[in-house]
Amino acid sequence: MDFSFLDQLWLARIPLLKGLGVSVSISLLSIVLGTVLGVFVGLALVYGFRPVRWIVRGYTDFIRGTPVLVLVLASYYVLSTIGIDLGPFQAGVLALAVFCSSHVGELVRGALQSIPKGQTEAAKAIGLTFAQTFTYVLGPQALRQALPAWVNTAAEMVKASTLLSIIGVSELLLRTQEVISRTFMSLEFYFFAGFLYFVINYGIERFGRYVERKTAVPS
Amino acid sequence: MTYSLNFAAVWRSFDLLLEGLALSLGLAFVAILAGCVIGLITAFGLVSRRALLRKPAGLYVTVIRNTPVLVLVLFSYFALPELGVRLGKIESFVATLAMYSGAYLAEVFRGGLIAIPPGQREAGLAIGLTEMQIRTSIIIPLMLRSVLPSLGSTMISLFKDTSLAAAIAVPELTFEARKINVETFRVIETWIVASCLYVATCSLLAALMRAAERRLAVPR
């Protein structure tokens, strides 16, 4: 083994880039799916009829009480046992989307409940329907409130995407481990992978701060 | 799709799951204690007026918070030995989790520290306490009380993060569940029982934290 780390990194560039691509796809897919599902969860938590609200509350509490890794493993093994043949990628993304939905659901609930009652009353007073109240009064205010935290959730999903390596999805971390098993340069390559994740998440974090400044209520 | 639930095999290995749960709790407990110490020291760094203390503390928090825990866990178990740091599985995992939670707790504690009115410190100075005495007997107790809710949620997420120890074969709850899975093929039942154990423990921890908050609430 006469190669230096940079030589090995150059040799491994294609698998690592592919892995990075898979990690980014996992994160994007689970954020998009999780957000769509999470908005419904949040709305159901606030406006749902009582039985609906109980069911959705049970769902969020159960998901939030279970480690993401357990969700990923369970989704992968359970779905294949009951005959739904999803690959590890699909099963993993499904688990992360479900995890994301519980977080987004709580975000949406918190944002909606933090809007003073007077806003709804004022909307009623000028004769808006519920749909109009939501579109013009509650929705925009809730969005402003929830956006910074939602960006944090996005960073959380990038970090959670590493868990899919455990069910054999060839994302960045698994590709890194494969490269390490060939080169034995665990220190360098784990450091490199960690650095890549750091750069992505730091970028998201900075973006979140920017959004926070932009959406802050001027005082 | 004909699958009938049969929990018998899982009940037979239930004691393994309980042992796993006990280890998970133990890992979380030691990690949070060490994490609190690291977080407290870092938080004083973060609010320090001296850049020499503030900058490294900020760097540590930023780096740890933006790196996936699994990468940290694998790094400290597989890569640190190359630097001569050789730890057992459990020690390496607990140390990683302590460093990890330390970064989150530092932010939590920082928020608590800057919320304490300066009058508290001034009052301490006025009755002749040293800076160290002010910290240990005024600032830290006040801060801990106000950060209790965030401390509780960090503790619960830390408990869930112990599942990552399965990746380096520490026999905690997730690892035991996977083992039972492989031995019995009762996949659905095992994951139902394991998830319920996690959810039950998290709810219990949440209830304990709420009780602690009520007891320590600032009287009005």
Coordinates of N, CA, C and O in Angstrom, one line a residue, chain A residues 27-197:
Chain A
S27 N -32.4 12.4 1.2 CA -32.8 13.6 2.0 C -33.9 14.4 1.4 O -34.9 14.7 2.0
L28 N -33.7 14.7 0.1 CA -34.7 15.5 -0.6 C -36.1 14.8 -0.6 O -37.1 15.3 -0.3
L29 N -36.1 13.5 -1.0 CA -37.3 12.7 -1.1 C -38.0 12.7 0.3 O -39.2 12.9 0.4
S30 N -37.2 12.4 1.3 CA -37.9 12.2 2.6 C -38.4 13.6 3.2 O -39.4 13.6 3.8
I31 N -37.7 14.7 2.8 CA -38.1 16.0 3.3 C -39.4 16.3 2.6 O -40.4 16.8 3.2
V32 N -39.5 16.1 1.2 CA -40.7 16.5 0.5 C -41.9 15.6 0.9 O -42.9 16.2 1.3
L33 N -41.7 14.3 0.9 CA -42.8 13.4 1.3 C -43.2 13.7 2.8 O -44.4 13.8 3.1
G34 N -42.2 13.8 3.7 CA -42.5 14.1 5.1 C -43.2 15.4 5.3 O -44.0 15.5 6.2
T35 N -42.8 16.4 4.5 CA -43.5 17.7 4.7 C -44.9 17.7 4.3 O -45.8 18.2 5.0
V36 N -45.2 17.1 3.2 CA -46.6 17.0 2.7 C -47.4 16.2 3.7 O -48.5 16.7 4.2
L37 N -46.9 15.1 4.1 CA -47.6 14.3 5.1 C -47.8 15.0 6.5 O -48.8 15.0 7.1
G38 N -46.7 15.7 6.8 CA -46.6 16.4 8.1 C -47.6 17.6 8.2 O -48.2 17.8 9.2
V39 N -47.8 18.2 7.0 CA -48.8 19.3 7.0 C -50.2 18.8 7.3 O -50.9 19.4 8.1
F40 N -50.5 17.6 6.7 CA -51.8 17.0 7.0 C -51.9 16.6 8.5 O -52.9 16.8 9.2
V41 N -50.8 16.1 9.0 CA -50.7 15.7 10.4 C -51.0 16.9 11.3 O -51.8 16.8 12.2
G42 N -50.3 18.0 11.0 CA -50.4 19.2 11.8 C -51.9 19.7 11.8 O -52.4 20.1 12.8
L43 N -52.4 19.8 10.6 CA -53.8 20.3 10.4 C -54.8 19.4 11.2 O -55.7 19.9 11.9
A44 N -54.6 18.1 11.1 CA -55.4 17.1 11.8 C -55.3 17.3 13.3 O -56.3 17.2 14.1
L45 N -54.1 17.6 13.8 CA -53.9 17.8 15.2 C -54.6 19.0 15.8 O -55.0 19.1 16.9
V46 N -54.7 20.0 14.9 CA -55.4 21.3 15.4 C -56.9 21.3 15.1 O -57.7 21.6 15.9
Y47 N -57.2 20.9 13.8 CA -58.6 21.1 13.4 C -59.4 19.8 13.3 O -60.6 19.8 13.0
G48 N -58.7 18.6 13.5 CA -59.4 17.3 13.3 C -60.5 17.1 14.3 O -60.6 17.7 15.4
F49 N -61.5 16.3 13.9 CA -62.6 15.9 14.9 C -61.9 15.1 15.9 O -60.9 14.5 15.7
R50 N -62.6 15.0 17.1 CA -61.9 14.4 18.2 C -61.3 13.0 18.0 O -60.1 12.8 18.3
P51 N -62.0 12.0 17.4 CA -61.4 10.7 17.2 C -60.2 10.8 16.2 O -59.2 10.2 16.4
V52 N -60.3 11.7 15.2 CA -59.2 11.8 14.2 C -58.0 12.4 15.0 O -56.9 11.9 14.8
R53 N -58.3 13.4 15.8 CA -57.2 14.0 16.6 C -56.5 13.0 17.5 O -55.3 13.0 17.6
W54 N -57.3 12.1 18.1 CA -56.7 11.1 19.0 C -55.8 10.2 18.2 O -54.7 9.8 18.6
I55 N -56.3 9.7 17.0 CA -55.5 8.8 16.2 C -54.2 9.4 15.8 O -53.1 8.9 15.9
V56 N -54.3 10.7 15.3 CA -53.1 11.3 14.8 C -52.1 11.6 15.9 O -50.9 11.5 15.8
R57 N -52.7 12.0 17.1 CA -51.8 12.2 18.3 C -51.1 10.9 18.6 O -49.9 10.9 18.9
G58 N -51.8 9.8 18.6 CA -51.2 8.5 18.9 C -50.1 8.2 17.9 O -49.0 7.8 18.2
Y59 N -50.3 8.5 16.6 CA -49.3 8.3 15.5 C -48.1 9.1 15.8 O -47.0 8.6 15.8
T60 N -48.2 10.4 16.0 CA -47.1 11.3 16.2 C -46.3 10.8 17.5 O -45.1 10.8 17.5
D61 N -47.0 10.6 18.6 CA -46.3 10.2 19.8 C -45.6 8.9 19.6 O -44.5 8.7 20.1
F62 N -46.2 7.9 18.9 CA -45.5 6.7 18.7 C -44.2 6.8 17.9 O -43.2 6.3 18.2
I63 N -44.4 7.6 16.8 CA -43.2 7.8 15.9 C -42.1 8.6 16.6 O -40.9 8.2 16.5
R64 N -42.5 9.6 17.4 CA -41.5 10.4 18.1 C -40.9 9.6 19.2 O -39.7 10.0 19.6
G65 N -41.5 8.6 19.7 CA -41.0 7.8 20.8 C -40.1 6.7 20.4 O -39.4 6.0 21.2
T66 N -40.0 6.5 19.1 CA -39.3 5.4 18.5 C -38.0 5.9 17.8 O -38.1 6.9 17.1
P67 N -36.8 5.3 18.1 CA -35.6 5.8 17.4 C -35.7 5.6 15.9 O -36.4 4.7 15.4
V68 N -35.1 6.6 15.2 CA -35.2 6.5 13.7 C -34.7 5.2 13.2 O -35.2 4.6 12.2
L69 N -33.6 4.8 13.8 CA -33.0 3.5 13.3 C -34.0 2.4 13.4 O -34.0 1.5 12.5
V70 N -34.7 2.3 14.5 CA -35.7 1.3 14.6 C -36.8 1.4 13.6 O -37.2 0.4 13.0
L71 N -37.2 2.7 13.3 CA -38.2 2.9 12.2 C -37.6 2.4 10.9 O -38.3 1.7 10.1
V72 N -36.4 2.7 10.6 CA -35.7 2.2 9.3 C -35.7 0.7 9.3 O -36.1 0.1 8.3
L73 N -35.2 0.1 10.3 CA -35.1 -1.4 10.3 C -36.5 -2.0 10.2 O -36.7 -2.9 9.4
A74 N -37.4 -1.5 11.0 CA -38.8 -2.1 11.0 C -39.4 -1.9 9.6 O -40.0 -2.9 9.1
S75 N -39.3 -0.7 9.0 CA -39.9 -0.5 7.7 C -39.3 -1.5 6.7 O -40.1 -2.1 5.9
Y76 N -38.0 -1.7 6.7 CA -37.4 -2.6 5.7 C -37.8 -4.0 5.9 O -38.2 -4.7 5.0
Y77 N -37.7 -4.5 7.2 CA -37.9 -5.9 7.4 C -39.4 -6.3 7.4 O -39.8 -7.3 6.9
V78 N -40.2 -5.4 8.0 CA -41.6 -5.7 8.2 C -42.3 -5.7 6.8 O -43.1 -6.6 6.5
L79 N -42.0 -4.6 6.0 CA -42.7 -4.6 4.7 C -42.4 -5.8 3.9 O -43.3 -6.3 3.2
S80 N -41.2 -6.3 3.9 CA -40.9 -7.4 3.0 C -41.5 -8.7 3.6 O -41.9 -9.6 2.8
T81 N -41.7 -8.7 4.9 CA -42.4 -9.9 5.5 C -43.8 -10.0 5.1 O -44.3 -11.1 4.9
I82 N -44.5 -8.8 5.1 CA -45.9 -8.9 4.7 C -46.1 -8.8 3.2 O -47.2 -8.6 2.7
G83 N -45.1 -9.0 2.5 CA -45.2 -9.2 1.0 C -45.2 -7.9 0.2 O -45.4 -8.0 -1.0
I84 N -44.9 -6.8 0.9 CA -44.8 -5.5 0.1 C -43.3 -5.5 -0.2 O -42.5 -5.2 0.7
D85 N -43.0 -5.7 -1.5 CA -41.5 -5.8 -1.8 C -41.0 -4.4 -2.2 O -40.9 -4.1 -3.4
L86 N -40.5 -3.7 -1.2 CA -39.8 -2.4 -1.5 C -38.4 -2.7 -1.3 O -38.0 -3.5 -0.5
G87 N -37.6 -2.1 -2.1 CA -36.1 -2.2 -2.0 C -35.7 -1.5 -0.7 O -36.5 -0.8 -0.1
P88 N -34.5 -1.7 -0.3 CA -34.0 -0.9 0.9 C -34.1 0.6 0.8 O -34.4 1.3 1.7
F89 N -33.9 1.1 -0.5 CA -34.0 2.5 -0.7 C -35.4 3.0 -0.4 O -35.6 4.0 0.4
Q90 N -36.4 2.4 -1.0 CA -37.8 2.8 -0.8 C -38.2 2.7 0.6 O -38.8 3.6 1.2
A91 N -37.9 1.5 1.2 CA -38.3 1.3 2.6 C -37.7 2.3 3.5 O -38.3 2.9 4.4
G92 N -36.4 2.6 3.3 CA -35.7 3.6 4.1 C -36.3 5.0 4.0 O -36.5 5.7 4.9
V93 N -36.5 5.4 2.7 CA -37.1 6.7 2.5 C -38.5 6.8 3.1 O -38.8 7.8 3.8
L94 N -39.2 5.7 3.0 CA -40.6 5.7 3.7 C -40.4 6.0 5.2 O -41.1 6.8 5.8
A95 N -39.5 5.2 5.8 CA -39.3 5.4 7.3 C -38.9 6.8 7.6 O -39.4 7.4 8.6
L96 N -38.0 7.4 6.8 CA -37.5 8.8 7.1 C -38.6 9.8 6.9 O -38.8 10.7 7.6
A97 N -39.5 9.5 5.8 CA -40.6 10.4 5.6 C -41.6 10.4 6.7 O -42.1 11.4 7.2
V98 N -41.8 9.2 7.3 CA -42.8 9.1 8.4 C -42.2 9.8 9.6 O -42.9 10.6 10.3
F99 N -40.9 9.6 9.8 CA -40.2 10.3 10.9 C -40.3 11.8 10.7 O -40.7 12.6 11.7
C100 N -40.0 12.3 9.5 CA -40.1 13.7 9.2 C -41.5 14.2 9.4 O -41.7 15.3 9.9
S101 N -42.5 13.4 9.0 CA -43.9 13.9 9.1 C -44.3 14.2 10.6 O -45.0 15.1 10.8
S102 N -43.8 13.4 11.5 CA -44.1 13.6 12.9 C -43.5 14.9 13.4 O -44.2 15.7 14.2
H103 N -42.3 15.2 12.9 CA -41.7 16.5 13.3 C -42.4 17.7 12.7 O -42.7 18.6 13.4
V104 N -42.6 17.6 11.4 CA -43.3 18.7 10.7 C -44.7 18.9 11.3 O -45.2 20.0 11.5
G105 N -45.4 17.8 11.6 CA -46.7 17.8 12.2 C -46.7 18.7 13.5 O -47.5 19.6 13.6
E106 N -45.7 18.4 14.3 CA -45.7 19.2 15.6 C -45.3 20.6 15.3 O -45.8 21.5 16.0
L107 N -44.4 20.9 14.3 CA -44.1 22.2 13.9 C -45.3 23.0 13.5 O -45.6 24.1 13.9
V108 N -46.1 22.4 12.6 CA -47.3 23.0 12.1 C -48.3 23.3 13.2 O -48.9 24.4 13.3
R109 N -48.5 22.3 14.1 CA -49.4 22.4 15.2 C -49.0 23.6 16.1 O -49.8 24.5 16.4
G110 N -47.7 23.6 16.5 CA -47.2 24.7 17.3 C -47.4 26.0 16.7 O -47.8 27.0 17.3
A111 N -47.1 26.1 15.4 CA -47.2 27.4 14.7 C -48.6 27.9 14.6 O -48.9 29.0 14.9
L112 N -49.5 26.9 14.3 CA -51.0 27.3 14.2 C -51.5 27.8 15.6 O -52.3 28.7 15.7
Q113 N -51.1 27.0 16.6 CA -51.6 27.3 18.0 C -51.0 28.6 18.6 O -51.6 29.2 19.5
S114 N -49.9 29.0 18.0 CA -49.3 30.2 18.6 C -49.9 31.5 18.0 O -49.6 32.6 18.5
I115 N -50.7 31.3 17.0 CA -51.4 32.5 16.5 C -52.5 33.0 17.4 O -53.4 32.2 17.7
P116 N -52.5 34.2 17.8 CA -53.5 34.7 18.8 C -54.9 34.5 18.3 O -55.2 34.6 17.1
K117 N -55.9 34.1 19.2 CA -57.2 33.8 18.8 C -57.9 35.0 18.1 O -58.7 34.9 17.2
G118 N -57.5 36.2 18.5 CA -58.0 37.4 17.9 C -58.0 37.5 16.4 O -58.8 38.1 15.8
Q119 N -56.9 36.8 15.9 CA -56.8 36.8 14.4 C -57.9 36.1 13.7 O -58.5 36.6 12.7
T120 N -58.3 34.9 14.3 CA -59.4 34.2 13.7 C -60.7 34.9 13.9 O -61.6 35.0 13.0
E121 N -60.8 35.5 15.1 CA -62.1 36.3 15.4 C -62.2 37.5 14.5 O -63.3 37.8 14.0
A122 N -61.1 38.2 14.2 CA -61.1 39.3 13.3 C -61.5 38.9 11.9 O -62.3 39.5 11.3
A123 N -61.0 37.7 11.5 CA -61.3 37.2 10.2 C -62.8 36.9 10.1 O -63.5 37.2 9.1
K124 N -63.3 36.3 11.2 CA -64.8 36.0 11.2 C -65.6 37.3 11.1 O -66.6 37.4 10.4
A125 N -65.1 38.3 11.9 CA -65.8 39.5 12.0 C -66.0 40.2 10.6 O -67.0 40.8 10.3
I126 N -65.0 40.1 9.7 CA -65.1 40.7 8.4 C -65.7 39.7 7.4 O -65.7 39.9 6.2
G127 N -66.2 38.6 7.9 CA -67.0 37.7 7.1 C -66.2 36.7 6.2 O -66.7 36.2 5.2
L128 N -64.9 36.3 6.6 CA -64.2 35.4 5.8 C -64.7 34.0 6.2 O -65.0 33.7 7.3
T129 N -64.7 33.1 5.2 CA -65.0 31.7 5.5 C -63.7 31.0 6.1 O -62.7 31.7 6.1
F130 N -63.9 29.8 6.6 CA -62.7 29.1 7.2 C -61.6 29.0 6.2 O -60.4 29.3 6.5
A131 N -61.9 28.6 5.0 CA -60.8 28.4 4.0 C -60.1 29.7 3.7 O -58.9 29.8 3.6
Q132 N -60.9 30.8 3.6 CA -60.3 32.1 3.4 C -59.4 32.5 4.6 O -58.3 33.0 4.4
T133 N -60.0 32.3 5.8 CA -59.2 32.6 7.0 C -57.9 31.9 7.0 O -56.8 32.5 7.3
F134 N -57.9 30.6 6.6 CA -56.7 29.9 6.6 C -55.7 30.4 5.5 O -54.5 30.6 5.8
T135 N -56.2 30.7 4.3 CA -55.3 31.1 3.2 C -54.7 32.4 3.5 O -53.5 32.7 3.2
Y136 N -55.5 33.4 4.0 CA -55.1 34.8 4.0 C -54.6 35.2 5.4 O -53.8 36.1 5.5
V137 N -55.0 34.5 6.5 CA -54.7 35.0 7.8 C -53.8 34.0 8.5 O -52.7 34.4 9.0
L138 N -54.3 32.8 8.7 CA -53.5 31.8 9.5 C -52.3 31.2 8.8 O -51.2 31.2 9.4
G139 N -52.5 30.8 7.6 CA -51.5 30.1 6.8 C -50.2 30.9 6.8 O -49.1 30.4 7.2
P140 N -50.2 32.1 6.2 CA -49.0 32.9 6.1 C -48.3 33.1 7.4 O -47.1 33.1 7.5
Q141 N -49.1 33.4 8.5 CA -48.4 33.6 9.8 C -47.8 32.3 10.3 O -46.7 32.4 10.9
A142 N -48.5 31.2 10.1 CA -47.9 29.9 10.6 C -46.7 29.6 9.8 O -45.7 29.1 10.4
L143 N -46.7 29.9 8.5 CA -45.5 29.6 7.7 C -44.3 30.4 8.2 O -43.2 29.9 8.3
R144 N -44.5 31.7 8.5 CA -43.4 32.5 9.0 C -42.8 31.9 10.3 O -41.6 31.9 10.5
Q145 N -43.7 31.4 11.1 CA -43.3 30.9 12.4 C -42.6 29.6 12.2 O -41.6 29.3 12.9
A146 N -43.1 28.7 11.3 CA -42.5 27.4 11.2 C -41.3 27.2 10.3 O -40.6 26.3 10.4
L147 N -41.1 28.2 9.4 CA -40.1 28.1 8.4 C -38.7 27.8 9.0 O -38.0 26.8 8.5
P148 N -38.2 28.6 9.9 CA -36.8 28.4 10.4 C -36.7 27.0 11.0 O -35.7 26.3 10.7
A149 N -37.7 26.5 11.8 CA -37.6 25.2 12.4 C -37.6 24.1 11.3 O -37.0 23.1 11.4
W150 N -38.4 24.4 10.2 CA -38.5 23.4 9.2 C -37.1 23.2 8.5 O -36.7 22.1 8.1
V151 N -36.4 24.3 8.3 CA -35.0 24.2 7.7 C -34.1 23.3 8.6 O -33.4 22.5 8.1
N152 N -34.3 23.5 10.0 CA -33.5 22.6 10.9 C -33.9 21.2 10.7 O -33.1 20.3 10.7
T153 N -35.2 20.9 10.5 CA -35.6 19.5 10.2 C -35.0 19.0 9.0 O -34.6 17.8 8.9
A154 N -34.8 19.8 8.0 CA -34.1 19.4 6.7 C -32.7 18.9 7.0 O -32.3 17.9 6.6
A155 N -32.0 19.7 7.9 CA -30.6 19.3 8.2 C -30.7 18.0 9.0 O -29.8 17.1 8.8
E156 N -31.7 17.8 9.8 CA -31.9 16.6 10.6 C -32.1 15.4 9.7 O -31.5 14.3 9.9
M157 N -32.8 15.6 8.6 CA -33.0 14.5 7.6 C -31.7 14.1 6.9 O -31.5 12.9 6.6
V158 N -30.9 15.1 6.6 CA -29.6 14.8 5.9 C -28.8 13.9 6.9 O -28.2 12.9 6.5
K159 N -28.8 14.2 8.2 CA -28.1 13.4 9.1 C -28.7 12.0 9.3 O -28.0 11.0 9.3
A160 N -30.0 12.0 9.3 CA -30.7 10.7 9.4 C -30.5 9.8 8.2 O -30.6 8.6 8.3
S161 N -30.2 10.4 7.0 CA -30.0 9.6 5.8 C -28.8 8.6 6.0 O -28.8 7.5 5.3
T162 N -27.9 8.9 6.9 CA -26.8 8.0 7.1 C -27.3 6.6 7.6 O -26.6 5.6 7.5
L163 N -28.4 6.6 8.3 CA -28.9 5.4 8.9 C -29.3 4.3 7.9 O -29.4 3.1 8.2
L164 N -29.6 4.8 6.6 CA -29.9 3.8 5.6 C -28.8 3.0 5.2 O -28.9 1.9 4.6
S165 N -27.5 3.3 5.6 CA -26.4 2.5 5.3 C -26.5 1.2 6.0 O -26.1 0.1 5.5
I166 N -27.3 1.2 7.1 CA -27.4 -0.1 7.9 C -28.3 -1.1 7.2 O -28.1 -2.3 7.4
I167 N -29.2 -0.7 6.4 CA -30.0 -1.6 5.7 C -29.5 -1.8 4.2 O -30.1 -2.4 3.4
G168 N -28.2 -1.3 4.0 CA -27.5 -1.6 2.8 C -27.8 -0.7 1.6 O -27.6 -1.1 0.5
V169 N -28.3 0.5 1.9 CA -28.5 1.5 0.8 C -27.1 2.1 0.5 O -26.5 2.6 1.5
S170 N -26.7 2.1 -0.7 CA -25.3 2.6 -1.0 C -25.3 4.2 -1.0 O -25.0 4.8 -2.0
E171 N -25.5 4.7 0.2 CA -25.3 6.2 0.3 C -23.9 6.5 0.7 O -23.1 5.6 0.8
L172 N -23.7 7.8 1.0 CA -22.3 8.2 1.2 C -21.6 7.4 2.3 O -20.4 7.0 2.1
L173 N -22.2 7.1 3.4 CA -21.5 6.5 4.5 C -21.2 5.0 4.2 O -20.1 4.6 4.4
L174 N -22.1 4.3 3.5 CA -21.8 2.9 3.1 C -20.7 2.9 2.1 O -19.8 2.0 2.2
R175 N -20.7 3.8 1.1 CA -19.7 3.8 0.1 C -18.3 4.1 0.8 O -17.3 3.5 0.5
T176 N -18.4 5.0 1.8 CA -17.1 5.3 2.5 C -16.6 4.1 3.2 O -15.4 3.8 3.2
Q177 N -17.5 3.3 3.8 CA -17.1 2.1 4.5 C -16.5 1.1 3.5 O -15.6 0.4 3.9
E178 N -17.1 1.0 2.3 CA -16.6 0.1 1.3 C -15.1 0.5 0.9 O -14.2 -0.3 0.8
V179 N -15.0 1.8 0.8 CA -13.6 2.3 0.4 C -12.6 2.0 1.5 O -11.5 1.6 1.3
I180 N -13.1 2.2 2.8 CA -12.2 1.9 3.9 C -11.8 0.4 3.9 O -10.7 0.1 4.2
S181 N -12.8 -0.4 3.6 CA -12.5 -1.9 3.7 C -11.4 -2.2 2.6 O -10.8 -3.3 2.7
R182 N -11.3 -1.4 1.6 CA -10.3 -1.7 0.6 C -9.0 -1.0 0.9 O -7.9 -1.6 0.6
T183 N -9.0 0.2 1.4 CA -7.8 0.9 1.6 C -7.3 0.9 3.0 O -6.1 1.3 3.3
F184 N -8.1 0.5 4.0 CA -7.8 0.5 5.4 C -7.5 1.9 6.0 O -6.9 2.1 7.0
M185 N -7.9 3.0 5.2 CA -7.6 4.3 5.7 C -8.9 4.8 6.4 O -9.5 5.7 5.9
S186 N -9.2 4.2 7.6 CA -10.4 4.6 8.2 C -10.4 6.0 8.7 O -11.4 6.7 8.6
L187 N -9.3 6.4 9.3 CA -9.2 7.8 9.8 C -9.5 8.8 8.7 O -10.4 9.7 8.9
E188 N -8.8 8.7 7.6 CA -8.9 9.7 6.6 C -10.3 9.7 6.0 O -10.9 10.8 5.8
F189 N -10.8 8.5 5.6 CA -12.1 8.5 4.9 C -13.3 8.8 5.8 O -14.2 9.5 5.3
Y190 N -13.3 8.3 7.0 CA -14.4 8.7 7.9 C -14.4 10.3 8.1 O -15.4 10.9 8.1
F191 N -13.1 10.8 8.3 CA -13.0 12.2 8.4 C -13.6 13.0 7.2 O -14.3 13.9 7.3
F192 N -13.2 12.4 6.0 CA -13.7 13.0 4.8 C -15.2 13.0 4.7 O -15.8 14.0 4.4
A193 N -15.8 11.8 5.0 CA -17.3 11.7 5.0 C -17.9 12.7 5.9 O -18.8 13.4 5.6
G194 N -17.3 12.7 7.2 CA -17.9 13.6 8.2 C -17.8 15.1 7.7 O -18.7 15.9 7.9
F195 N -16.7 15.4 7.0 CA -16.5 16.7 6.5 C -17.5 17.1 5.5 O -18.1 18.2 5.5
L196 N -17.8 16.2 4.6 CA -18.8 16.4 3.6 C -20.2 16.7 4.2 O -20.9 17.6 3.8
Y197 N -20.6 15.8 5.2 CA -21.9 16.0 5.9 C -21.9 17.4 6.6 O -22.9 18.1 6.6

